[in-house]
CSV table of N, CA, C and O and ligand atoms in Angstrom, one decimal:
chain,number,residue,atom,x,y,z
A,1,MET,N,5.1,-16.0,16.1
A,1,MET,CA,6.5,-15.8,15.6
A,1,MET,C,6.6,-14.4,15.1
A,1,MET,O,5.7,-13.9,14.4
A,2,PRO,N,7.7,-13.7,15.5
A,2,PRO,CA,7.8,-12.3,15.0
A,2,PRO,C,8.0,-12.2,13.5
A,2,PRO,O,8.5,-13.2,12.9
A,3,TYR,N,7.7,-11.1,12.9
A,3,TYR,CA,7.8,-10.9,11.5
A,3,TYR,C,9.3,-10.8,11.2
A,3,TYR,O,10.1,-10.1,11.8
A,4,ALA,N,9.7,-11.5,10.1
A,4,ALA,CA,11.1,-11.4,9.5
A,4,ALA,C,10.9,-10.6,8.2
A,4,ALA,O,10.2,-11.0,7.3
A,5,TYR,N,11.6,-9.4,8.2
A,5,TYR,CA,11.5,-8.6,7.0
A,5,TYR,C,12.5,-9.0,6.0
A,5,TYR,O,13.7,-9.0,6.3
A,6,ASP,N,12.1,-9.2,4.8
A,6,ASP,CA,13.0,-9.6,3.7
A,6,ASP,C,13.4,-8.3,2.9
A,6,ASP,O,12.5,-7.8,2.1
A,7,ASP,N,14.6,-7.9,3.1
A,7,ASP,CA,15.0,-6.6,2.4
A,7,ASP,C,15.3,-6.7,0.9
A,7,ASP,O,15.7,-5.7,0.3
A,8,GLN,N,15.0,-7.9,0.4
A,8,GLN,CA,15.1,-8.1,-1.1
A,8,GLN,C,13.8,-8.0,-1.8
A,8,GLN,O,13.7,-8.3,-3.0
A,9,ASN,N,12.7,-7.7,-1.0
A,9,ASN,CA,11.4,-7.7,-1.7
A,9,ASN,C,11.4,-6.4,-2.6
A,9,ASN,O,12.1,-5.5,-2.5
A,10,ILE,N,10.4,-6.5,-3.6
A,10,ILE,CA,10.4,-5.5,-4.7
A,10,ILE,C,10.2,-4.1,-4.2
A,10,ILE,O,10.8,-3.1,-4.7
A,11,PHE,N,9.4,-3.9,-3.1
A,11,PHE,CA,9.2,-2.6,-2.6
A,11,PHE,C,10.4,-2.0,-1.9
A,11,PHE,O,10.6,-0.8,-1.9
A,12,ALA,N,11.1,-2.9,-1.2
A,12,ALA,CA,12.4,-2.5,-0.6
A,12,ALA,C,13.3,-1.9,-1.7
A,12,ALA,O,14.0,-0.9,-1.5
A,13,LYS,N,13.3,-2.6,-2.8
A,13,LYS,CA,14.2,-2.2,-3.9
A,13,LYS,C,13.7,-0.9,-4.5
A,13,LYS,O,14.5,0.0,-4.9
A,14,ILE,N,12.4,-0.7,-4.6
A,14,ILE,CA,11.8,0.6,-5.0
A,14,ILE,C,12.3,1.7,-4.1
A,14,ILE,O,12.7,2.8,-4.5
A,15,LEU,N,12.2,1.4,-2.7
A,15,LEU,CA,12.5,2.4,-1.8
A,15,LEU,C,14.0,2.8,-1.9
A,15,LEU,O,14.4,4.0,-1.6
A,16,ARG,N,14.9,1.8,-2.2
A,16,ARG,CA,16.3,2.1,-2.3
A,16,ARG,C,16.7,2.7,-3.7
A,16,ARG,O,17.8,3.0,-3.9
A,17,GLY,N,15.7,2.9,-4.6
A,17,GLY,CA,15.9,3.5,-5.9
A,17,GLY,C,16.5,2.5,-6.9
A,17,GLY,O,17.0,2.9,-7.9
A,18,GLU,N,16.4,1.2,-6.6
A,18,GLU,CA,17.0,0.2,-7.5
A,18,GLU,C,16.1,-0.2,-8.6
A,18,GLU,O,16.5,-0.8,-9.6
A,19,ILE,N,14.8,0.1,-8.4
A,19,ILE,CA,13.8,-0.2,-9.4
A,19,ILE,C,13.0,1.1,-9.7
A,19,ILE,O,12.7,1.8,-8.7
A,20,PRO,N,12.7,1.4,-10.9
A,20,PRO,CA,11.9,2.7,-11.1
A,20,PRO,C,10.5,2.7,-10.6
A,20,PRO,O,9.9,1.6,-10.4
A,21,LYS,N,10.0,3.8,-10.3
A,21,LYS,CA,8.6,3.9,-9.8
A,21,LYS,C,8.0,5.2,-10.3
A,21,LYS,O,8.7,6.1,-10.8
A,22,ASP,N,6.7,5.2,-10.3
A,22,ASP,CA,5.9,6.3,-10.8
A,22,ASP,C,5.3,7.0,-9.5
A,22,ASP,O,4.2,6.7,-9.1
A,23,THR,N,6.1,7.9,-9.0
A,23,THR,CA,5.7,8.5,-7.7
A,23,THR,C,4.5,9.4,-7.8
A,23,THR,O,4.4,10.2,-8.6
A,24,VAL,N,3.6,9.2,-6.8
A,24,VAL,CA,2.5,10.1,-6.6
A,24,VAL,C,2.7,11.1,-5.5
A,24,VAL,O,2.5,12.3,-5.6
A,25,LEU,N,3.3,10.6,-4.4
A,25,LEU,CA,3.6,11.5,-3.3
A,25,LEU,C,4.7,10.8,-2.4
A,25,LEU,O,4.6,9.6,-2.2
A,26,GLU,N,5.6,11.6,-1.9
A,26,GLU,CA,6.6,11.1,-1.0
A,26,GLU,C,6.7,12.0,0.2
A,26,GLU,O,6.7,13.2,0.1
A,27,THR,N,6.7,11.4,1.4
A,27,THR,CA,6.9,12.1,2.6
A,27,THR,C,8.0,11.6,3.4
A,27,THR,O,8.7,10.7,3.0
A,28,GLU,N,8.2,12.1,4.6
A,28,GLU,CA,9.3,11.6,5.5
A,28,GLU,C,9.3,10.1,5.7
A,28,GLU,O,10.3,9.4,5.6
A,29,HIS,N,8.1,9.6,5.9
A,29,HIS,CA,8.0,8.2,6.3
A,29,HIS,C,7.2,7.3,5.3
A,29,HIS,O,7.0,6.1,5.6
A,30,SER,N,6.7,7.9,4.2
A,30,SER,CA,5.8,7.1,3.4
A,30,SER,C,6.1,7.4,1.9
A,30,SER,O,6.6,8.5,1.6
A,31,LEU,N,5.7,6.5,1.0
A,31,LEU,CA,5.8,6.7,-0.4
A,31,LEU,C,4.5,6.1,-1.1
A,31,LEU,O,4.1,5.0,-0.7
A,32,ALA,N,4.0,6.9,-2.0
A,32,ALA,CA,2.9,6.5,-2.8
A,32,ALA,C,3.3,6.5,-4.3
A,32,ALA,O,3.9,7.4,-4.8
A,33,PHE,N,3.0,5.4,-5.0
A,33,PHE,CA,3.3,5.2,-6.4
A,33,PHE,C,2.3,4.4,-7.1
A,33,PHE,O,1.5,3.6,-6.5
A,34,ARG,N,2.3,4.5,-8.4
A,34,ARG,CA,1.2,3.8,-9.2
A,34,ARG,C,1.6,2.3,-9.3
A,34,ARG,O,2.7,2.0,-9.5
A,35,ASP,N,0.5,1.5,-9.2
A,35,ASP,CA,0.7,0.1,-9.4
A,35,ASP,C,1.1,-0.2,-10.8
A,35,ASP,O,0.5,0.3,-11.7
A,36,ILE,N,2.0,-1.2,-11.0
A,36,ILE,CA,2.5,-1.5,-12.3
A,36,ILE,C,1.5,-2.2,-13.1
A,36,ILE,O,1.5,-2.2,-14.4
A,37,ASN,N,0.5,-2.8,-12.5
A,37,ASN,CA,-0.5,-3.6,-13.1
A,37,ASN,C,-1.9,-3.2,-12.6
A,37,ASN,O,-2.5,-3.9,-11.8
A,38,PRO,N,-2.3,-2.0,-13.0
A,38,PRO,CA,-3.5,-1.4,-12.4
A,38,PRO,C,-4.8,-2.3,-12.6
A,38,PRO,O,-5.1,-2.8,-13.6
A,39,GLN,N,-5.6,-2.4,-11.5
A,39,GLN,CA,-6.8,-3.1,-11.5
A,39,GLN,C,-8.0,-2.2,-11.6
A,39,GLN,O,-9.2,-2.7,-11.6
A,40,ALA,N,-7.8,-0.9,-11.7
A,40,ALA,CA,-8.8,0.1,-11.9
A,40,ALA,C,-8.2,1.3,-12.6
A,40,ALA,O,-6.9,1.4,-12.6
A,41,PRO,N,-9.0,2.2,-13.2
A,41,PRO,CA,-8.4,3.3,-13.9
A,41,PRO,C,-7.4,4.1,-13.0
A,41,PRO,O,-6.4,4.6,-13.5
A,42,ALA,N,-7.6,4.2,-11.7
A,42,ALA,CA,-6.6,4.7,-10.8
A,42,ALA,C,-6.3,3.7,-9.7
A,42,ALA,O,-7.2,3.1,-9.1
A,43,HIS,N,-5.0,3.4,-9.6
A,43,HIS,CA,-4.6,2.3,-8.7
A,43,HIS,C,-3.2,2.7,-8.1
A,43,HIS,O,-2.2,2.6,-8.8
A,44,VAL,N,-3.2,3.2,-6.9
A,44,VAL,CA,-2.0,3.7,-6.2
A,44,VAL,C,-1.7,2.8,-5.0
A,44,VAL,O,-2.6,2.4,-4.3
A,45,LEU,N,-0.4,2.6,-4.8
A,45,LEU,CA,0.0,1.8,-3.6
A,45,LEU,C,0.7,2.8,-2.7
A,45,LEU,O,1.5,3.7,-3.1
A,46,VAL,N,0.4,2.7,-1.4
A,46,VAL,CA,1.0,3.5,-0.4
A,46,VAL,C,1.8,2.6,0.6
A,46,VAL,O,1.2,1.7,1.1
A,47,ILE,N,3.1,2.9,0.7
A,47,ILE,CA,3.9,2.0,1.6
A,47,ILE,C,4.6,2.9,2.6
A,47,ILE,O,4.9,4.1,2.4
A,48,PRO,N,4.8,2.3,3.8
A,48,PRO,CA,5.7,3.0,4.8
A,48,PRO,C,7.1,2.8,4.3
A,48,PRO,O,7.5,1.8,3.7
A,49,LYS,N,8.0,3.7,4.7
A,49,LYS,CA,9.4,3.5,4.4
A,49,LYS,C,10.1,2.5,5.3
A,49,LYS,O,11.1,1.9,5.0
A,50,GLY,N,9.5,2.3,6.5
A,50,GLY,CA,10.1,1.4,7.5
A,50,GLY,C,9.8,-0.1,7.1
A,50,GLY,O,9.0,-0.4,6.2
A,51,PRO,N,10.6,-1.0,7.7
A,51,PRO,CA,10.5,-2.4,7.3
A,51,PRO,C,9.4,-3.2,8.0
A,51,PRO,O,9.6,-4.0,8.9
A,52,TYR,N,8.2,-2.9,7.5
A,52,TYR,CA,7.0,-3.6,8.0
A,52,TYR,C,6.4,-4.5,7.0
A,52,TYR,O,6.2,-4.1,5.8
A,53,VAL,N,6.0,-5.7,7.4
A,53,VAL,CA,5.5,-6.7,6.5
A,53,VAL,C,4.0,-6.6,6.2
A,53,VAL,O,3.6,-6.7,5.0
A,54,THR,N,3.3,-6.3,7.2
A,54,THR,CA,1.8,-6.3,7.0
A,54,THR,C,1.2,-5.1,7.8
A,54,THR,O,1.9,-4.5,8.6
A,55,PHE,N,-0.1,-4.9,7.6
A,55,PHE,CA,-0.7,-3.8,8.4
A,55,PHE,C,-0.7,-4.0,9.9
A,55,PHE,O,-0.4,-3.1,10.6
A,56,ASP,N,-0.9,-5.3,10.3
A,56,ASP,CA,-0.9,-5.5,11.8
A,56,ASP,C,0.5,-5.3,12.3
A,56,ASP,O,0.7,-4.7,13.4
A,57,HIS,N,1.5,-5.7,11.6
A,57,HIS,CA,2.9,-5.5,12.0
A,57,HIS,C,3.1,-4.0,12.2
A,57,HIS,O,3.6,-3.5,13.3
A,58,PHE,N,2.7,-3.2,11.2
A,58,PHE,CA,2.9,-1.7,11.3
A,58,PHE,C,2.1,-1.1,12.4
A,58,PHE,O,2.6,-0.3,13.2
A,59,ALA,N,0.8,-1.5,12.5
A,59,ALA,CA,-0.1,-0.9,13.5
A,59,ALA,C,0.4,-1.2,14.9
A,59,ALA,O,0.2,-0.3,15.8
A,60,LEU,N,1.0,-2.3,15.1
A,60,LEU,CA,1.5,-2.7,16.5
A,60,LEU,C,2.9,-2.2,16.8
A,60,LEU,O,3.2,-1.9,18.0
A,61,GLU,N,3.7,-2.0,15.8
A,61,GLU,CA,5.2,-1.7,16.1
A,61,GLU,C,5.7,-0.4,15.6
A,61,GLU,O,6.8,0.1,16.0
A,62,ALA,N,5.0,0.3,14.6
A,62,ALA,CA,5.5,1.5,14.1
A,62,ALA,C,5.4,2.6,15.2
A,62,ALA,O,4.6,2.5,16.1
A,63,SER,N,6.2,3.7,15.0
A,63,SER,CA,6.1,4.8,15.9
A,63,SER,C,4.9,5.6,15.6
A,63,SER,O,4.3,5.5,14.5
A,64,VAL,N,4.5,6.5,16.5
A,64,VAL,CA,3.3,7.3,16.3
A,64,VAL,C,3.6,8.2,15.1
A,64,VAL,O,2.7,8.5,14.3
A,65,GLU,N,4.8,8.7,15.0
A,65,GLU,CA,5.1,9.6,13.8
A,65,GLU,C,4.9,8.9,12.5
A,65,GLU,O,4.4,9.4,11.5
A,66,GLU,N,5.4,7.6,12.4
A,66,GLU,CA,5.2,6.8,11.2
A,66,GLU,C,3.7,6.6,10.9
A,66,GLU,O,3.3,6.7,9.8
A,67,ILE,N,3.0,6.3,12.0
A,67,ILE,CA,1.5,6.0,11.8
A,67,ILE,C,0.8,7.2,11.3
A,67,ILE,O,-0.1,7.1,10.4
A,68,VAL,N,1.1,8.3,11.9
A,68,VAL,CA,0.4,9.6,11.5
A,68,VAL,C,0.8,9.9,10.1
A,68,VAL,O,-0.1,10.2,9.2
A,69,ASP,N,2.1,9.9,9.8
A,69,ASP,CA,2.5,10.2,8.4
A,69,ASP,C,1.9,9.3,7.4
A,69,ASP,O,1.4,9.7,6.3
A,70,TYR,N,1.8,8.0,7.7
A,70,TYR,CA,1.3,7.0,6.7
A,70,TYR,C,-0.2,7.3,6.5
A,70,TYR,O,-0.7,7.3,5.4
A,71,THR,N,-0.9,7.5,7.6
A,71,THR,CA,-2.4,7.7,7.5
A,71,THR,C,-2.7,9.0,6.7
A,71,THR,O,-3.6,9.0,5.9
A,72,ARG,N,-1.9,10.0,7.1
A,72,ARG,CA,-2.1,11.3,6.4
A,72,ARG,C,-1.8,11.2,4.9
A,72,ARG,O,-2.4,11.8,4.0
A,73,THR,N,-0.8,10.4,4.6
A,73,THR,CA,-0.4,10.2,3.2
A,73,THR,C,-1.5,9.6,2.4
A,73,THR,O,-1.8,10.0,1.3
A,74,ILE,N,-2.1,8.5,3.0
A,74,ILE,CA,-3.3,7.9,2.3
A,74,ILE,C,-4.4,8.9,2.1
A,74,ILE,O,-4.9,9.0,1.0
A,75,GLY,N,-4.7,9.7,3.1
A,75,GLY,CA,-5.7,10.8,2.9
A,75,GLY,C,-5.3,11.8,1.8
A,75,GLY,O,-6.1,12.2,1.0
A,76,ALA,N,-4.0,12.2,1.8
A,76,ALA,CA,-3.5,13.2,0.8
A,76,ALA,C,-3.6,12.6,-0.6
A,76,ALA,O,-4.0,13.3,-1.5
A,77,VAL,N,-3.3,11.3,-0.7
A,77,VAL,CA,-3.4,10.7,-2.1
A,77,VAL,C,-4.8,10.6,-2.5
A,77,VAL,O,-5.2,11.0,-3.7
A,78,CYS,N,-5.8,10.3,-1.6
A,78,CYS,CA,-7.2,10.3,-2.0
A,78,CYS,C,-7.6,11.7,-2.5
A,78,CYS,O,-8.3,11.8,-3.5
A,79,LYS,N,-7.1,12.7,-1.8
A,79,LYS,CA,-7.4,14.1,-2.2
A,79,LYS,C,-6.8,14.4,-3.5
A,79,LYS,O,-7.5,15.0,-4.4
A,80,MET,N,-5.6,14.0,-3.8
A,80,MET,CA,-5.0,14.3,-5.1
A,80,MET,C,-5.7,13.5,-6.2
A,80,MET,O,-5.8,14.0,-7.3
A,81,MET,N,-6.2,12.4,-5.9
A,81,MET,CA,-7.0,11.6,-6.9
A,81,MET,C,-8.3,12.1,-7.2
A,81,MET,O,-9.0,11.8,-8.1
A,82,GLY,N,-8.8,13.0,-6.3
A,82,GLY,CA,-10.2,13.6,-6.4
A,82,GLY,C,-11.3,12.6,-6.2
A,82,GLY,O,-12.4,12.7,-6.8
A,83,VAL,N,-11.1,11.6,-5.3
A,83,VAL,CA,-12.1,10.5,-5.2
A,83,VAL,C,-12.8,10.6,-3.9
A,83,VAL,O,-13.7,9.8,-3.6
A,84,GLN,N,-12.6,11.6,-3.0
A,84,GLN,CA,-13.2,11.7,-1.7
A,84,GLN,C,-14.7,11.9,-1.8
A,84,GLN,O,-15.2,12.9,-2.4
A,85,PRO,N,-15.5,10.9,-1.3
A,85,PRO,CA,-16.9,11.1,-1.4
A,85,PRO,C,-17.4,12.4,-0.8
A,85,PRO,O,-18.4,13.0,-1.3
A,86,GLY,N,-16.8,12.8,0.3
A,86,GLY,CA,-17.3,14.0,1.0
A,86,GLY,C,-16.9,15.3,0.3
A,86,GLY,O,-17.4,16.4,0.7
A,87,GLU,N,-16.2,15.2,-0.8
A,87,GLU,CA,-15.8,16.4,-1.6
A,87,GLU,C,-16.3,16.2,-3.0
A,87,GLU,O,-15.7,16.8,-4.0
A,88,GLY,N,-17.3,15.4,-3.2
A,88,GLY,CA,-17.9,15.3,-4.5
A,88,GLY,C,-17.3,14.2,-5.4
A,88,GLY,O,-17.7,14.0,-6.5
A,89,GLY,N,-16.3,13.5,-4.9
A,89,GLY,CA,-15.7,12.4,-5.6
A,89,GLY,C,-16.6,11.1,-5.6
A,89,GLY,O,-17.5,11.0,-4.9
A,90,ALA,N,-16.2,10.2,-6.5
A,90,ALA,CA,-17.1,9.1,-6.7
A,90,ALA,C,-16.7,7.9,-5.8
A,90,ALA,O,-17.3,6.9,-5.8
A,91,GLY,N,-15.7,8.1,-5.0
A,91,GLY,CA,-15.3,7.1,-4.0
A,91,GLY,C,-14.1,6.3,-4.4
A,91,GLY,O,-13.6,6.4,-5.5
A,92,TYR,N,-13.8,5.3,-3.6
A,92,TYR,CA,-12.6,4.5,-3.8
A,92,TYR,C,-12.6,3.3,-2.9
A,92,TYR,O,-13.5,3.2,-2.0
A,93,ARG,N,-11.7,2.4,-3.0
A,93,ARG,CA,-11.5,1.3,-2.1
A,93,ARG,C,-10.1,1.2,-1.6
A,93,ARG,O,-9.2,1.3,-2.5
A,94,THR,N,-9.9,1.1,-0.3
A,94,THR,CA,-8.5,0.8,0.2
A,94,THR,C,-8.5,-0.6,0.6
A,94,THR,O,-9.5,-1.1,1.1
A,95,LEU,N,-7.4,-1.3,0.3
A,95,LEU,CA,-7.3,-2.7,0.8
A,95,LEU,C,-5.8,-3.0,1.0
A,95,LEU,O,-5.0,-2.4,0.4
A,96,SER,N,-5.6,-3.9,1.9
A,96,SER,CA,-4.2,-4.3,2.2
A,96,SER,C,-4.2,-5.8,2.5
A,96,SER,O,-4.8,-6.3,3.4
A,97,ASN,N,-3.6,-6.6,1.6
A,97,ASN,CA,-3.5,-8.0,1.7
A,97,ASN,C,-2.4,-8.4,2.7
A,97,ASN,O,-1.3,-7.8,2.6
A,98,ALA,N,-2.6,-9.4,3.5
A,98,ALA,CA,-1.6,-9.8,4.5
A,98,ALA,C,-1.6,-11.4,4.5
A,98,ALA,O,-2.6,-12.0,4.8
A,99,GLY,N,-0.5,-11.9,4.2
A,99,GLY,CA,-0.3,-13.4,4.3
A,99,GLY,C,-0.9,-14.2,3.2
A,99,GLY,O,-1.4,-13.7,2.2
A,100,ASP,N,-0.9,-15.5,3.5
A,100,ASP,CA,-1.2,-16.5,2.4
A,100,ASP,C,-2.7,-16.4,2.0
A,100,ASP,O,-3.0,-16.4,0.8
A,101,ASP,N,-3.6,-16.4,3.0
A,101,ASP,CA,-5.0,-16.4,2.7
A,101,ASP,C,-5.5,-15.2,1.9
A,101,ASP,O,-6.4,-15.3,1.0
A,102,ALA,N,-4.8,-14.1,2.1
A,102,ALA,CA,-5.1,-12.9,1.3
A,102,ALA,C,-4.3,-12.7,0.1
A,102,ALA,O,-4.4,-11.8,-0.7
A,103,VAL,N,-3.4,-13.7,-0.2
A,103,VAL,CA,-2.6,-13.7,-1.4
A,103,VAL,C,-1.7,-12.5,-1.5
A,103,VAL,O,-1.7,-11.7,-2.5
A,104,GLN,N,-1.0,-12.2,-0.4
A,104,GLN,CA,0.0,-11.1,-0.4
A,104,GLN,C,1.2,-11.4,-1.3
A,104,GLN,O,1.9,-12.4,-1.0
A,105,GLU,N,1.4,-10.6,-2.3
A,105,GLU,CA,2.4,-10.9,-3.3
A,105,GLU,C,3.8,-10.3,-2.8
A,105,GLU,O,4.8,-10.9,-3.0
A,106,VAL,N,3.7,-9.1,-2.2
A,106,VAL,CA,4.9,-8.4,-1.9
A,106,VAL,C,5.0,-8.3,-0.3
A,106,VAL,O,4.0,-7.6,0.2
A,107,PRO,N,6.0,-8.8,0.3
A,107,PRO,CA,6.0,-8.8,1.8
A,107,PRO,C,6.5,-7.5,2.4
A,107,PRO,O,7.4,-7.5,3.3
A,108,HIS,N,6.0,-6.4,2.0
A,108,HIS,CA,6.2,-5.1,2.5
A,108,HIS,C,4.8,-4.4,2.6
A,108,HIS,O,4.2,-4.3,1.5
A,109,LEU,N,4.4,-3.9,3.7
A,109,LEU,CA,3.1,-3.4,3.9
A,109,LEU,C,2.8,-2.4,2.7
A,109,LEU,O,3.6,-1.5,2.4
A,110,HIS,N,1.6,-2.6,2.1
A,110,HIS,CA,1.1,-1.6,1.1
A,110,HIS,C,-0.4,-1.6,1.2
A,110,HIS,O,-1.1,-2.6,1.3
A,111,VAL,N,-0.9,-0.4,1.1
A,111,VAL,CA,-2.4,-0.2,1.0
A,111,VAL,C,-2.6,0.2,-0.5
A,111,VAL,O,-2.0,1.0,-1.0
A,112,HIS,N,-3.5,-0.6,-1.1
A,112,HIS,CA,-4.0,-0.3,-2.4
A,112,HIS,C,-5.1,0.8,-2.3
A,112,HIS,O,-6.0,0.7,-1.5
A,113,ILE,N,-5.0,1.8,-3.2
A,113,ILE,CA,-6.1,2.7,-3.3
A,113,ILE,C,-6.6,2.5,-4.8
A,113,ILE,O,-5.9,2.8,-5.7
A,114,LEU,N,-7.9,2.1,-4.9
A,114,LEU,CA,-8.4,1.8,-6.2
A,114,LEU,C,-9.6,2.7,-6.5
A,114,LEU,O,-10.4,2.9,-5.6
A,115,ALA,N,-9.7,3.2,-7.6
A,115,ALA,CA,-10.8,4.2,-8.0
A,115,ALA,C,-11.0,4.3,-9.5
A,115,ALA,O,-10.2,3.8,-10.2
A,116,GLY,N,-12.0,5.0,-9.8
A,116,GLY,CA,-12.2,5.3,-11.3
A,116,GLY,C,-13.2,4.5,-12.0
A,116,GLY,O,-13.5,4.8,-13.2
A,117,ARG,N,-13.8,3.6,-11.3
A,117,ARG,CA,-14.9,2.8,-11.9
A,117,ARG,C,-15.7,2.1,-10.7
A,117,ARG,O,-15.1,2.0,-9.6
A,118,PRO,N,-16.9,1.7,-10.9
A,118,PRO,CA,-17.6,0.9,-9.9
A,118,PRO,C,-16.8,-0.3,-9.6
A,118,PRO,O,-16.4,-1.1,-10.5
A,119,LEU,N,-16.5,-0.6,-8.3
A,119,LEU,CA,-15.5,-1.6,-7.9
A,119,LEU,C,-16.1,-3.0,-7.6
A,119,LEU,O,-15.4,-3.9,-7.2
A,120,GLY,N,-17.4,-3.1,-7.6
A,120,GLY,CA,-18.1,-4.4,-7.4
A,120,GLY,C,-18.1,-4.8,-6.0
A,120,GLY,O,-17.7,-4.0,-5.1
A,121,PRO,N,-18.4,-6.0,-5.7
A,121,PRO,CA,-18.5,-6.5,-4.4
A,121,PRO,C,-17.1,-6.6,-3.7
A,121,PRO,O,-16.1,-6.6,-4.4
A,122,MET,N,-17.1,-6.6,-2.4
A,122,MET,CA,-15.9,-6.5,-1.7
A,122,MET,C,-15.0,-7.7,-1.9
A,122,MET,O,-13.8,-7.6,-2.1
A,123,LEU,N,-15.6,-8.9,-2.0
A,123,LEU,CA,-14.9,-10.2,-2.2
A,123,LEU,C,-15.6,-11.0,-3.2
A,123,LEU,O,-16.8,-10.9,-3.4
A,124,LEU,N,-14.8,-11.8,-3.9
A,124,LEU,CA,-15.4,-12.8,-4.8
A,124,LEU,C,-16.1,-13.9,-3.9
A,124,LEU,O,-15.8,-14.1,-2.8
A,125,PRO,N,-17.2,-14.5,-4.5
A,125,PRO,CA,-17.9,-15.5,-3.7
A,125,PRO,C,-16.9,-16.6,-3.4
A,125,PRO,O,-16.0,-16.9,-4.1
A,126,ALA,N,-17.1,-17.2,-2.2
A,126,ALA,CA,-16.2,-18.3,-1.8
A,126,ALA,C,-16.3,-19.5,-2.7
A,126,ALA,O,-17.4,-19.8,-3.3
A,127,ARG,N,-15.2,-20.2,-3.0
A,127,ARG,CA,-15.2,-21.3,-3.9
A,127,ARG,C,-15.2,-22.6,-3.2
A,127,ARG,O,-15.1,-23.7,-3.9
A,128,ASN,N,-15.3,-22.7,-1.9
A,128,ASN,CA,-15.2,-24.0,-1.2
A,128,ASN,C,-16.6,-24.4,-0.9
A,128,ASN,O,-17.6,-23.8,-1.1
B,1,5GP,P1,-0.5,-7.7,-3.2
B,1,5GP,O1,-1.0,-8.8,-4.0
B,1,5GP,O2,0.8,-8.0,-2.5
B,1,5GP,O3,-1.5,-7.0,-2.3
B,1,5GP,O4,-0.1,-6.6,-4.3
B,1,5GP,C1,1.1,-6.3,-4.8
B,1,5GP,C2,1.0,-5.3,-5.9
B,1,5GP,O5,2.2,-4.8,-6.3
B,1,5GP,C3,0.3,-5.8,-7.2
B,1,5GP,O6,-0.9,-5.1,-7.4
B,1,5GP,C4,1.3,-5.6,-8.3
B,1,5GP,O7,0.8,-5.2,-9.5
B,1,5GP,C5,2.2,-4.6,-7.6
B,1,5GP,N1,3.6,-4.6,-8.1
B,1,5GP,C6,4.4,-5.7,-8.1
B,1,5GP,N2,5.6,-5.4,-8.6
B,1,5GP,C7,5.6,-4.1,-8.8
B,1,5GP,C8,6.6,-3.1,-9.3
B,1,5GP,O8,7.8,-3.5,-9.5
B,1,5GP,N3,6.2,-1.8,-9.4
B,1,5GP,C9,5.0,-1.4,-9.1
B,1,5GP,N4,4.7,-0.1,-9.2
B,1,5GP,N5,4.0,-2.3,-8.6
B,1,5GP,C10,4.4,-3.6,-8.5
């Protein structure tokens, strides 16, 4: 089933300026802003401006220009945060939740960039 984009989701409202945001970086096709409920000392969300629900949706349907802009924005934010391992930073984690099993809360693609403390194992142990 094709993705149906809900333009009333909270990040669509942030993009339209209906809800305040703490901007880190804005480009032609992307926006980076601080998470309202940070899970690490540094927690930034990077979203495309286009109506994409998940990473696979974006990766398969976005234009080359959008994909390049989005990828470069993630890199630029890591640089601004000073977390690049190759530049002496202590590292970071990127993650993007998609759908029910990943507990995606907001149905607009977002990559989390988390940094500023040891981030522990990638996943919690399975509970089943
Ligand atoms: P998800 O669970 O969908 O991967 O993550 C959604 C993220 O969006 C959460 O980390 C949550 O704290 C963040 N979030 C939800 N509403 C808002 C908001 O209004 N502003 C900001 N800056 N972040 C939000």
